[in-house]
Rosetta silent file (secondary structure, phi, psi, omega in degrees, C-alpha in Angstrom):
SEQUENCE: MSLLNQLFNRGLLGAKCKTCLNLAISRIKLLQNKRDVQLKQMRKEIAQFLQTGQEAIARIRVEHVIREQNIWAAYEILELFCEFVLARVPILESQRECPSELQEAIASIIFAAPRCSDLPELLQIRNLFTTKYGKEFVSAASELRPDSNVNREIIEKLSIRAPSAEVKLILLKEIAEEYDLEWDSSSTQIEFSKKHEDLLDGTNQLCARAAGSDVPTRQSSLNSKPMSEGCPNMPAKRNQGIQEQIQASTPSKSSVSMISPDRTAPSAMDHKNGQTSDIKTESKSQASDILERARAAIAFAERASASARAAAELVNVKYGSWMQEGKSIQCSNE
SCORE:     score description
SCORE:     0.000 S_00000001
   1 L     0.000  -22.953  178.155  133.641  161.496   84.977 S_00000001
   2 H   -75.650  -37.792 -178.794  133.940  157.612   85.014 S_00000001
   3 H   -63.573  -46.320  177.731  136.692  158.017   87.485 S_00000001
   4 H   -53.404  -45.168  176.438  134.538  160.059   89.859 S_00000001
   5 H   -65.874  -27.497  176.687  131.658  157.441   89.543 S_00000001
   6 H   -72.615  -34.918  178.603  134.149  154.690   90.357 S_00000001
   7 H   -64.787  -45.415 -175.760  135.376  156.519   93.346 S_00000001
   8 H   -60.989  -47.978  176.492  131.853  157.318   94.377 S_00000001
   9 H   -68.222  -29.203  173.257  130.746  153.692   94.176 S_00000001
  10 H   -65.099  -49.720 -176.331  133.802  152.436   95.861 S_00000001
  11 H   -64.862  -32.381  174.106  133.061  154.639   98.745 S_00000001
  12 H   -69.174  -38.413  177.529  129.418  153.606   98.764 S_00000001
  13 H   -70.944  -30.262  174.040  130.219  150.053   98.623 S_00000001
  14 H   -74.871  -33.542  177.585  132.586  150.248  101.508 S_00000001
  15 H   -68.936  -38.622  175.748  130.088  152.182  103.649 S_00000001
  16 H   -70.353  -45.777  178.751  127.300  149.441  102.949 S_00000001
  17 H   -60.255  -42.298  179.841  129.724  146.720  103.672 S_00000001
  18 H   -66.956  -33.477 -177.929  130.713  148.244  107.087 S_00000001
  19 H   -77.071  -30.367 -176.661  126.994  148.699  108.144 S_00000001
  20 H   -77.726  -35.091  173.344  126.008  145.162  107.061 S_00000001
  21 H   -60.319  -45.276 -178.593  129.043  143.760  108.797 S_00000001
  22 H   -65.968  -42.657  173.049  128.233  145.557  112.028 S_00000001
  23 H   -57.518  -41.955  177.830  124.629  144.550  111.890 S_00000001
  24 H   -65.190  -44.305  176.583  125.706  140.871  111.275 S_00000001
  25 H   -53.492  -53.033 -175.391  128.098  141.072  114.307 S_00000001
  26 H   -69.719  -34.485  178.104  125.449  142.351  116.754 S_00000001
  27 H   -65.765  -40.654  179.473  122.866  139.910  115.438 S_00000001
  28 H   -63.440  -38.221  170.359  125.292  136.982  115.893 S_00000001
  29 H   -59.291  -44.805  178.342  125.895  138.023  119.498 S_00000001
  30 H   -62.124  -41.431  178.371  122.107  138.090  120.132 S_00000001
  31 H   -68.352  -37.716 -178.250  121.636  134.701  118.669 S_00000001
  32 H   -68.069  -36.564  177.245  124.418  133.092  120.525 S_00000001
  33 H   -61.504  -46.042  179.309  123.011  134.455  123.876 S_00000001
  34 H   -59.536  -40.456 -173.219  119.632  133.081  122.844 S_00000001
  35 H   -73.831  -41.023  179.740  121.083  129.715  121.721 S_00000001
  36 H   -49.051  -54.467 -172.558  123.001  129.433  125.054 S_00000001
  37 H   -65.440  -38.173 -176.825  119.805  129.533  127.085 S_00000001
  38 H   -61.992  -38.065 -171.261  118.063  127.043  124.640 S_00000001
  39 H   -67.641  -39.764  179.000  121.084  124.611  124.957 S_00000001
  40 H   -64.398  -39.795  171.454  120.983  124.656  128.771 S_00000001
  41 H   -56.424  -52.473 -177.712  117.285  123.840  128.740 S_00000001
  42 H   -64.276  -36.355  179.643  117.693  120.950  126.362 S_00000001
  43 H   -65.232  -54.335 -174.398  120.630  119.503  128.230 S_00000001
  44 H   -58.803  -39.726 -178.130  118.652  119.608  131.486 S_00000001
  45 H   -60.064  -47.883  176.767  115.724  117.815  129.708 S_00000001
  46 H   -52.898  -48.208 -177.990  117.999  115.195  128.351 S_00000001
  47 H   -62.377  -30.356  176.586  119.343  114.645  131.908 S_00000001
  48 H   -64.131  -45.896  172.063  115.742  114.231  133.180 S_00000001
  49 H   -54.532  -43.782  178.123  115.181  111.532  130.513 S_00000001
  50 H   -71.173  -41.727 -177.370  118.243  109.602  131.442 S_00000001
  51 H   -67.876  -34.966  173.285  117.274  109.763  135.229 S_00000001
  52 L   -82.127    7.342  179.842  113.608  108.458  134.477 S_00000001
  53 L    68.878   20.052  175.673  114.952  105.808  132.287 S_00000001
  54 L   -93.238   61.076 -174.955  113.553  107.338  128.942 S_00000001
  55 H   -67.496  -35.769 -177.896  116.787  106.670  127.056 S_00000001
  56 H   -68.221  -39.872  169.726  115.101  106.383  123.703 S_00000001
  57 H   -62.189  -39.763  176.194  113.810  110.013  123.857 S_00000001
  58 H   -57.253  -41.395 -177.292  117.203  111.037  125.099 S_00000001
  59 H   -66.797  -31.395  175.533  118.936  109.497  122.181 S_00000001
  60 H   -75.068  -41.293 -174.584  116.565  111.430  119.823 S_00000001
  61 H   -74.644  -27.002 -176.440  116.880  114.770  121.601 S_00000001
  62 H   -57.378  -41.511  178.901  120.692  114.548  121.744 S_00000001
  63 H   -52.417  -44.627 -178.322  120.754  115.094  117.940 S_00000001
  64 H   -64.751  -40.710 -173.991  118.942  118.540  118.304 S_00000001
  65 H   -61.072  -53.557 -175.288  121.548  119.482  121.031 S_00000001
  66 H   -60.013  -47.595 -177.467  124.566  118.555  118.678 S_00000001
  67 H   -54.573  -40.533  179.711  122.894  120.423  115.824 S_00000001
  68 H   -67.905  -43.470 -172.970  122.399  123.558  118.068 S_00000001
  69 H   -65.819  -41.736  179.173  125.967  123.305  119.320 S_00000001
  70 H   -65.538  -42.776  178.428  127.336  123.168  115.684 S_00000001
  71 H   -68.141  -43.153  178.113  125.432  126.083  114.693 S_00000001
  72 H   -57.729  -39.976 -178.055  126.606  128.117  117.771 S_00000001
  73 H   -71.070  -44.846 -177.775  130.277  127.233  116.895 S_00000001
  74 H   -52.008  -51.502  179.518  129.766  128.155  113.249 S_00000001
  75 H   -53.404  -45.740 -178.159  128.279  131.564  114.389 S_00000001
  76 H   -59.509  -43.381 -177.356  131.402  132.187  116.657 S_00000001
  77 H   -74.911  -37.830 -178.619  133.741  131.595  113.580 S_00000001
  78 H   -72.083  -35.045  171.484  131.534  133.873  111.312 S_00000001
  79 H   -57.308  -42.667  174.841  131.705  136.612  113.960 S_00000001
  80 H   -67.550  -33.797  175.627  135.462  136.568  113.956 S_00000001
  81 H   -69.193  -45.806  177.850  135.506  136.502  110.090 S_00000001
  82 H   -68.785  -31.727  173.756  133.135  139.558  109.949 S_00000001
  83 H   -65.192  -39.989  175.656  135.252  141.526  112.483 S_00000001
  84 H   -63.501  -41.215 -179.861  138.294  140.791  110.309 S_00000001
  85 H   -67.532  -34.752  178.408  136.737  141.777  107.206 S_00000001
  86 H   -63.666  -37.481  178.631  135.389  144.929  108.759 S_00000001
  87 H   -74.589  -10.777 -173.679  138.870  145.939  109.890 S_00000001
  88 L  -116.216    9.817  175.102  140.177  145.364  106.275 S_00000001
  89 H   -50.162  -39.359  177.843  137.375  147.303  104.307 S_00000001
  90 H   -63.293  -32.437  176.859  139.747  150.027  103.261 S_00000001
  91 H   -65.219  -39.552  178.871  142.081  147.351  101.797 S_00000001
  92 H   -60.442  -38.244 -176.443  139.009  145.932   99.982 S_00000001
  93 H   -75.218  -32.352 -179.394  138.090  149.283   98.489 S_00000001
  94 H   -80.720  -18.487 -174.555  141.689  149.981   97.178 S_00000001
  95 L  -111.483  142.681  174.886  142.217  146.555   95.457 S_00000001
  96 L   -81.267  -38.693  167.945  140.185  145.296   92.569 S_00000001
  97 L   -80.948  146.926  175.173  140.963  141.724   93.351 S_00000001
  98 L   -62.690  125.047  170.011  140.420  139.879   96.698 S_00000001
  99 L   -55.113  140.966  178.095  143.466  139.970   98.891 S_00000001
 100 H   -54.846  -39.193 -170.137  144.868  136.592   99.657 S_00000001
 101 H   -73.387  -21.512 -175.518  144.749  137.218  103.335 S_00000001
 102 H  -101.110   -3.064 -172.328  141.020  137.886  103.119 S_00000001
 103 H   -57.720  -44.569 -177.386  139.967  135.036  100.690 S_00000001
 104 H   -65.206  -37.961  177.046  139.043  132.593  103.587 S_00000001
 105 H   -56.919  -64.480 -167.609  137.091  135.113  105.409 S_00000001
 106 H   -67.362  -43.742  178.642  135.057  136.361  102.522 S_00000001
 107 H   -60.336  -42.945 -177.763  134.573  132.741  100.941 S_00000001
 108 H   -64.886  -34.385 -174.956  133.328  131.476  104.390 S_00000001
 109 H   -71.205  -46.288  167.780  130.852  134.401  104.660 S_00000001
 110 H   -52.323  -54.733 -175.862  129.589  133.626  101.075 S_00000001
 111 H   -58.944  -41.154 -171.085  129.170  129.939  101.754 S_00000001
 112 H   -81.073  -19.387 -177.008  127.318  130.516  105.107 S_00000001
 113 L   -55.892  -53.155 -178.144  124.996  133.247  103.876 S_00000001
 114 L   -79.048  -15.400 -173.634  122.144  131.042  102.359 S_00000001
 115 L   -95.618    2.293  178.123  122.709  128.306  105.124 S_00000001
 116 L  -129.289   94.676 -177.864  122.033  130.813  108.010 S_00000001
 117 L   -71.002  -27.032 -174.292  118.483  131.943  107.680 S_00000001
 118 L   -76.248  -11.189  176.069  118.784  133.828  111.021 S_00000001
 119 L  -115.502   88.391 -178.663  121.355  136.264  109.519 S_00000001
 120 H   -76.320  -10.234  178.174  119.986  138.027  106.656 S_00000001
 121 H   -69.241  -22.432  174.912  122.721  140.628  106.792 S_00000001
 122 H   -69.598  -33.329  174.495  125.090  137.886  105.339 S_00000001
 123 H   -65.207  -30.329  174.206  122.998  137.735  102.066 S_00000001
 124 H   -69.331  -40.750  171.436  123.488  141.422  101.724 S_00000001
 125 H   -54.396  -45.906 -176.480  127.202  141.106  102.219 S_00000001
 126 H   -58.875  -50.674 -178.441  127.183  138.321   99.786 S_00000001
 127 H   -59.936  -31.382  176.720  125.463  140.585   97.080 S_00000001
 128 H   -74.769  -42.256 -174.478  128.030  143.317   97.750 S_00000001
 129 H   -71.545  -28.734 -178.331  130.881  140.832   97.217 S_00000001
 130 H   -67.436  -43.129 -174.951  129.121  139.605   93.939 S_00000001
 131 H   -72.368  -29.806 -176.194  129.015  143.202   92.514 S_00000001
 132 H   -85.651  -37.979 -172.292  132.750  143.592   93.690 S_00000001
 133 H  -116.462  -11.531 -176.309  134.331  140.319   92.612 S_00000001
 134 L    92.336  165.117  179.531  131.868  138.743   90.126 S_00000001
 135 H   -84.617  -10.049  169.558  129.705  135.955   90.182 S_00000001
 136 H   -68.472  -25.710  176.407  132.285  133.373   89.404 S_00000001
 137 H   -72.348  -45.217 -178.517  134.073  134.195   92.698 S_00000001
 138 H   -66.551  -42.219 -176.675  130.693  133.717   94.552 S_00000001
 139 H   -68.738  -32.099 -174.102  129.603  130.535   92.716 S_00000001
 140 H   -71.069  -36.544  174.490  133.169  128.975   93.456 S_00000001
 141 H   -69.590  -39.255 -177.565  132.524  129.538   97.247 S_00000001
 142 H   -69.056  -43.709 -172.008  128.953  128.475   97.270 S_00000001
 143 L   -80.257   -5.520 -177.619  129.771  125.190   95.233 S_00000001
 144 L    61.644   61.966 -179.859  132.860  124.445   97.326 S_00000001
 145 L   -86.773  161.657 -172.744  135.194  124.278   94.389 S_00000001
 146 L   -57.382  -33.665  178.582  138.945  123.302   95.018 S_00000001
 147 L   -93.383   25.192 -176.403  139.913  126.981   94.809 S_00000001
 148 L   -89.532  -21.061  170.225  137.206  128.371   97.074 S_00000001
 149 L    66.579   24.164 -178.151  139.206  128.559  100.285 S_00000001
 150 L   -82.765  141.609  178.148  136.170  128.071  102.604 S_00000001
 151 L   -49.575  129.686 -178.088  136.895  127.272  106.262 S_00000001
 152 H   -63.674  -45.291 -178.957  136.881  123.541  106.825 S_00000001
 153 H   -67.846  -31.969  174.482  135.248  123.803  110.206 S_00000001
 154 H   -62.087  -46.923 -171.830  132.352  125.955  108.855 S_00000001
 155 H   -67.109  -41.293  173.764  131.538  123.456  106.291 S_00000001
 156 H   -59.370  -34.544 -173.270  131.425  120.712  108.940 S_00000001
 157 H   -83.769  -25.600  177.653  129.401  122.603  111.401 S_00000001
 158 H  -105.669   19.615  171.953  126.855  123.596  108.885 S_00000001
 159 L   -70.965  164.046 -177.847  126.490  120.353  107.160 S_00000001
 160 L  -105.129    7.773  177.552  123.138  118.610  107.407 S_00000001
 161 L   -68.975  153.878  179.015  124.533  115.179  107.973 S_00000001
 162 L   -76.938  140.545 -175.724  123.468  113.145  111.026 S_00000001
 163 L   -65.984  147.396  178.517  125.844  113.008  113.842 S_00000001
 164 L   -72.936  155.785 -178.751  127.682  109.727  114.432 S_00000001
 165 H   -57.530  -33.834  175.194  126.909  107.282  117.272 S_00000001
 166 H   -56.514  -56.405 -178.740  130.294  108.086  118.962 S_00000001
 167 H   -61.346  -39.593  175.491  129.452  111.817  119.191 S_00000001
 168 H   -60.925  -48.741 -176.252  125.977  111.155  120.546 S_00000001
 169 H   -62.185  -37.291  171.358  127.289  108.732  123.098 S_00000001
 170 H   -57.171  -56.063 -177.321  129.915  111.229  124.185 S_00000001
 171 H   -59.391  -39.117 -176.755  127.522  114.117  124.599 S_00000001
 172 H   -73.228  -38.829  168.904  125.198  111.892  126.741 S_00000001
 173 H   -58.704  -42.673  175.497  127.994  110.879  129.018 S_00000001
 174 H   -60.240  -39.592 -176.234  129.005  114.574  129.274 S_00000001
 175 H   -71.269  -48.972  178.383  125.386  115.546  130.251 S_00000001
 176 H   -65.693  -28.932  175.111  125.247  112.705  132.823 S_00000001
 177 H   -78.805  -37.620 -179.085  128.533  113.741  134.498 S_00000001
 178 H   -61.154  -28.980 -176.690  127.343  117.480  134.418 S_00000001
 179 L  -108.690   22.044  177.499  124.216  116.498  136.409 S_00000001
 180 L    48.731   46.738 -178.749  125.877  113.938  138.520 S_00000001
 181 L   -94.521  143.234  177.289  123.706  111.022  137.249 S_00000001
 182 L   -93.828   88.709  178.221  124.652  107.424  137.829 S_00000001
 183 L  -110.332  122.018  177.700  123.774  106.296  134.334 S_00000001
 184 L   -78.360  112.477  173.785  124.527  102.905  132.659 S_00000001
 185 L   -90.074   13.788  179.741  125.281  103.472  128.898 S_00000001
 186 H   -69.089  -28.321  176.548  125.485   99.859  128.052 S_00000001
 187 H   -74.484  -42.994  178.423  122.079   99.678  126.573 S_00000001
 188 H   -69.264  -38.662 -175.712  122.634  102.888  124.571 S_00000001
 189 H   -70.219  -34.772  168.884  125.958  101.562  123.256 S_00000001
 190 H   -62.255  -37.082  175.021  124.086   98.423  122.094 S_00000001
 191 H   -64.531  -49.721 -178.758  121.442  100.459  120.467 S_00000001
 192 H   -67.381  -26.995  176.952  124.007  102.633  118.651 S_00000001
 193 L   -78.622   -8.102 -177.190  125.970   99.563  117.528 S_00000001
 194 L   -78.178  138.770  170.113  123.003   98.031  115.788 S_00000001
 195 L  -100.131  112.460 -170.022  122.981   98.258  112.016 S_00000001
 196 L   -82.516  139.776  173.916  119.498   99.175  110.770 S_00000001
 197 L   -55.970  138.022  175.309  118.330   98.108  107.349 S_00000001
 198 L   -88.615  111.009 -171.171  118.272  100.799  104.776 S_00000001
 199 H   -73.328  -27.910 -178.470  114.580  100.770  103.583 S_00000001
 200 H   -67.986  -22.612  175.002  115.591  103.059  100.588 S_00000001
 201 H  -102.025   37.818  178.160  117.551  100.092   99.215 S_00000001
 202 H   -71.053  -29.062 -177.250  114.692   97.643   99.383 S_00000001
 203 H   -64.586  -47.053 -178.113  114.561   97.477   95.573 S_00000001
 204 H   -65.484  -33.164  172.924  118.004   96.077   95.284 S_00000001
 205 H   -60.981  -37.126 -179.620  117.273   93.516   98.030 S_00000001
 206 H   -69.110  -43.288 -179.186  114.142   92.260   96.213 S_00000001
 207 H   -61.327  -34.032 -177.536  116.103   91.981   92.933 S_00000001
 208 H   -69.116  -40.681 -179.201  118.836   89.879   94.787 S_00000001
 209 H   -69.344  -32.352  176.215  116.242   87.717   96.399 S_00000001
 210 H   -69.957  -46.175  174.348  114.352   87.247   92.916 S_00000001
 211 H   -57.219  -27.358 -174.541  117.763   86.354   91.290 S_00000001
 212 H   -84.021  -35.664  178.155  118.509   83.842   94.005 S_00000001
 213 H   -73.056  -23.802  176.967  114.924   82.274   93.499 S_00000001
 214 H   -78.930  -16.238 -177.968  115.512   82.094   89.748 S_00000001
 215 H   -60.664  -56.811  173.839  118.476   79.882   90.158 S_00000001
 216 H   -56.194  -35.923  176.721  116.636   76.716   91.112 S_00000001
 217 H   -62.115  -41.565 -175.799  114.064   77.268   88.573 S_00000001
 218 H   -64.479  -51.567 -176.198  116.689   77.573   85.801 S_00000001
 219 H   -55.476  -45.777  178.855  118.387   74.336   87.027 S_00000001
 220 H   -55.090  -42.708 -176.774  115.042   72.448   87.072 S_00000001
 221 H   -78.459  -18.630  166.858  114.296   73.598   83.528 S_00000001
 222 H   -65.766  -46.950 -177.847  117.744   72.471   82.435 S_00000001
 223 H   -68.793  -28.598  176.525  117.196   69.179   83.993 S_00000001
 224 L   -81.265   -9.229  177.902  113.740   68.740   82.305 S_00000001
 225 H   -56.022  -50.486  174.899  115.130   69.518   78.978 S_00000001
 226 H   -60.348  -21.298  175.858  116.043   66.017   77.867 S_00000001
 227 H   -69.605  -39.960 -172.561  112.545   64.754   78.928 S_00000001
 228 L  -105.847   17.845  179.030  110.883   67.240   76.503 S_00000001
 229 L   -77.596  -18.327  167.755  113.098   67.230   73.500 S_00000001
 230 L   -62.854  -36.236 -176.390  110.738   64.839   71.649 S_00000001
 231 L  -128.907   84.672 -179.060  107.874   67.224   71.917 S_00000001
 232 L   -63.415  -23.295  176.499  109.325   70.849   72.423 S_00000001
 233 L   -85.636  -12.185 -179.151  105.880   72.487   72.459 S_00000001
 234 L   -96.421  146.506  175.026  104.515   70.229   75.139 S_00000001
 235 L   -62.416  163.187 -177.652  105.314   70.643   78.899 S_00000001
 236 H   -62.616  -46.553 -174.375  107.711   68.210   80.301 S_00000001
 237 H   -61.377  -46.777 -171.082  105.022   66.356   82.657 S_00000001
 238 H   -57.049  -59.494 -173.340  102.617   66.111   79.582 S_00000001
 239 H   -54.846  -41.460 -172.433  105.344   64.745   77.370 S_00000001
 240 H   -69.232  -35.753  177.854  106.587   62.343   80.175 S_00000001
 241 H   -73.585  -37.317  174.144  102.928   60.881   80.484 S_00000001
 242 H   -62.007  -44.535 -179.975  102.626   60.342   76.707 S_00000001
 243 H   -56.854  -46.556  177.822  105.932   58.481   76.754 S_00000001
 244 H   -62.047  -29.694  167.711  104.713   56.376   79.584 S_00000001
 245 H   -77.354  -20.330  170.814  101.448   55.497   77.701 S_00000001
 246 H   -70.329  -43.214 -175.514  103.364   54.611   74.654 S_00000001
 247 H   -70.322  -31.373  179.736  105.653   52.421   76.635 S_00000001
 248 H   -72.457  -41.421  173.954  102.518   50.699   78.393 S_00000001
 249 H   -73.562  -25.712 -179.918  100.832   50.071   75.079 S_00000001
 250 L   -84.246  131.862  177.351  103.862   48.768   73.279 S_00000001
 251 L   -76.676  148.650 -179.748  104.724   45.257   74.519 S_00000001
 252 L   -72.854  166.337 -174.380  108.081   44.767   75.929 S_00000001
 253 H   -60.531  -37.737 -176.335  110.812   42.806   74.185 S_00000001
 254 H   -66.223  -40.929 -174.700  110.730   39.829   76.545 S_00000001
 255 H   -75.126  -33.891  173.260  106.959   39.429   75.976 S_00000001
 256 H   -59.953  -49.304  176.334  107.415   39.740   72.198 S_00000001
 257 H   -67.133  -19.126  175.018  110.089   37.150   72.184 S_00000001
 258 H   -78.427  -27.597 -177.101  107.885   34.742   74.107 S_00000001
 259 L   -92.181  139.189 -177.829  105.062   35.116   71.682 S_00000001
 260 L   -77.384  160.954 -179.321  105.328   33.502   68.171 S_00000001
 261 H   -63.435  -30.752 -177.399  104.940   35.698   65.119 S_00000001
 262 H   -64.962  -35.562  178.533  101.946   33.584   64.059 S_00000001
 263 H   -76.075  -47.403 -175.292  100.049   34.541   67.283 S_00000001
 264 H   -58.302  -44.721 -169.979  101.097   38.228   67.300 S_00000001
 265 H   -69.364  -37.584  179.827   99.951   39.061   63.844 S_00000001
 266 H   -69.971  -33.097  177.598   96.327   37.590   64.091 S_00000001
 267 H   -56.186  -61.596  173.410   95.944   39.442   67.490 S_00000001
 268 H   -48.364  -55.464  171.072   96.667   42.749   65.924 S_00000001
 269 H   -45.255  -46.343  172.069   94.605   42.100   63.003 S_00000001
 270 H   -60.191  -37.119 -179.104   91.603   41.109   65.187 S_00000001
 271 H   -65.605  -43.928  174.712   92.058   44.327   67.084 S_00000001
 272 H   -60.486  -47.097 -172.261   92.076   46.395   63.851 S_00000001
 273 H   -70.349  -30.122  176.134   89.073   44.502   62.572 S_00000001
 274 H   -64.802  -40.427  173.652   87.084   44.962   65.747 S_00000001
 275 H   -61.533  -49.489  179.154   87.675   48.796   65.554 S_00000001
 276 H   -56.497  -44.768 -179.107   86.559   48.914   61.888 S_00000001
 277 H   -60.789  -40.238 -178.927   83.397   46.769   62.692 S_00000001
 278 H   -65.749  -41.447 -176.581   82.519   49.174   65.538 S_00000001
 279 H   -68.413  -41.362  178.079   82.873   52.305   63.246 S_00000001
 280 H   -57.492  -36.539  178.041   80.787   50.616   60.615 S_00000001
 281 H   -70.240  -40.966  179.733   77.953   49.823   62.995 S_00000001
 282 H   -60.327  -50.157 -177.588   77.994   53.359   64.452 S_00000001
 283 H   -60.768  -35.222 -171.034   77.780   54.774   60.671 S_00000001
 284 H   -76.707  -33.304  173.132   74.853   52.505   59.753 S_00000001
 285 H   -56.799  -44.158 -178.411   73.014   53.355   62.883 S_00000001
 286 H   -68.717  -33.109 -178.300   73.356   57.153   62.097 S_00000001
 287 H   -77.511  -27.063  171.978   72.249   56.508   58.557 S_00000001
 288 H   -63.328  -39.584  179.157   69.199   54.727   59.591 S_00000001
 289 H   -62.369  -42.899 -177.210   68.286   57.481   61.929 S_00000001
 290 H   -68.734  -33.394 -176.668   68.770   60.043   59.196 S_00000001
 291 H   -76.340  -42.584  179.790   66.497   57.978   56.664 S_00000001
 292 H   -58.328  -49.256 -175.152   63.743   57.562   59.439 S_00000001
 293 H   -64.668  -39.159 -178.648   63.730   61.414   60.025 S_00000001
 294 H   -72.807  -27.901 -177.913   63.496   61.983   56.139 S_00000001
 295 H   -79.319  -34.985  172.227   60.677   59.572   55.804 S_00000001
 296 H   -60.386  -37.064 -177.856   58.750   61.253   58.630 S_00000001
 297 H   -65.751  -51.648  179.283   59.353   64.602   56.945 S_00000001
 298 H   -49.295  -56.477 -179.016   57.994   63.292   53.623 S_00000001
 299 H   -57.363  -42.856  170.652   54.946   61.852   55.199 S_00000001
 300 H   -63.633  -24.858  176.238   54.210   65.173   57.026 S_00000001
 301 H   -78.070  -32.678  178.120   54.511   67.105   53.781 S_00000001
 302 H   -68.285  -36.503  177.009   52.194   64.739   52.002 S_00000001
 303 H   -61.817  -41.775 -176.018   49.611   65.102   54.804 S_00000001
 304 H   -75.047  -32.083  175.860   49.870   68.845   54.595 S_00000001
 305 H   -70.965  -29.924 -174.100   49.541   68.931   50.790 S_00000001
 306 H   -68.370  -49.140  177.835   46.474   66.505   51.086 S_00000001
 307 H   -58.123  -44.622 -178.960   44.851   68.946   53.567 S_00000001
 308 H   -66.320  -42.316  170.470   45.496   71.836   51.486 S_00000001
 309 H   -49.610  -48.756 -173.482   43.803   70.093   48.499 S_00000001
 310 H   -64.244  -36.685 -177.996   40.860   69.268   50.395 S_00000001
 311 H   -68.922  -39.524  176.112   40.475   72.909   51.662 S_00000001
 312 H   -63.274  -31.148  174.382   40.744   74.062   48.156 S_00000001
 313 H   -67.820  -42.455  175.716   38.015   71.768   46.897 S_00000001
 314 H   -57.290  -53.053 -175.892   35.723   72.954   49.667 S_00000001
 315 H   -55.596  -43.327 -176.596   36.275   76.490   48.727 S_00000001
 316 H   -64.031  -43.207 -174.229   35.552   75.830   44.997 S_00000001
 317 H   -64.910  -49.034  176.515   32.260   73.967   46.012 S_00000001
 318 H   -62.512  -35.987  178.517   31.115   76.831   48.255 S_00000001
 319 H   -60.177  -48.513  173.400   32.049   79.403   45.607 S_00000001
 320 H   -51.238  -52.465  179.959   29.966   77.524   43.057 S_00000001
 321 H   -53.327  -38.651 -176.503   27.056   77.256   45.143 S_00000001
 322 H   -69.635  -42.828 -179.517   27.161   80.963   45.830 S_00000001
 323 H   -68.872  -28.773  176.506   27.325   81.773   42.123 S_00000001
 324 H   -72.848  -39.893  176.586   24.265   79.660   41.214 S_00000001
 325 H   -64.194  -34.813 -177.766   22.212   81.308   43.909 S_00000001
 326 H   -64.935  -47.685 -177.535   23.186   84.757   42.668 S_00000001
 327 H   -57.126  -36.997 -176.820   22.151   83.804   39.190 S_00000001
 328 H   -70.008  -43.909 -177.278   18.795   82.459   40.196 S_00000001
 329 H   -65.735  -30.032  176.734   18.039   85.479   42.272 S_00000001
 330 H   -70.393  -44.804  179.681   18.830   87.751   39.135 S_00000001
 331 H   -55.522  -46.570  179.416   16.457   85.606   36.938 S_00000001
 332 H   -55.759  -47.914 -177.153   13.573   85.955   39.527 S_00000001
 333 H   -64.787  -33.694 -173.899   13.942   89.696   39.482 S_00000001
 334 L   -72.180    0.000    0.000   13.917   90.060   35.833 S_00000001
């Protein structure tokens, strides 16, 4: 029973593969015809831009033309591979492993299937090859492993890299010759030869500039270290100013040598005595102010207490007179 299932599935797989390959071949032909018309129109527009002096637009549009031409060439190769596999479908059914003469064609179809959205039949063919040869074979072709045997030209034509300046310049010259245009390509060559800055690499450039700007600051800090060794916690400028003040306050050796020791000692003592006398006078004035304030507070307190006593005496006198009046009124009533 298992043998019958294998034979049935083998025949079913071959029939599906044939139908998908036939549909892919017919679709590729239709897309090639459609792309031919688009390419002619695009080349004509580029010729008009070159004729009117709009070379900047022509340099941009030529990239689209190159992209469409690459896809057209890849479709042509895929059409040949599909026809080749279609002719060898009976061999695929009879063998469990992929034949060596079909490895390049099958691997190229598997690689191009997800990259050609206009050809959904290639995805169906890829699924059939996955069930036939396993996921490892399909992943090797999709990931371009060394043993994948994918056609090199299909890899280049279906790549997403931007075309080089030489290729764009050659195509512009071909279009100018095709439409008999007297076009001077010197300005375009100069524009293509310019090396534009990579804006994505701006962080590295900023880091390099910052590193370059740190060099002089480090050198200046190294040069300022001897000046600030005496006071490591202070800035160099502040330490330098303190040193200058110390030097200005201390007499030089020549002046000290000219003055006798008897004269230098009294001057220093007089300076110290003057400072102490000033301090004493300030302290005396502060103490006298404090005493005056204390005396004023005491006098104010005495006045307050005297007024309180007088108020108490008045209250007592009034209260006594009220009491006598009350007693006399009671006696008269009795």
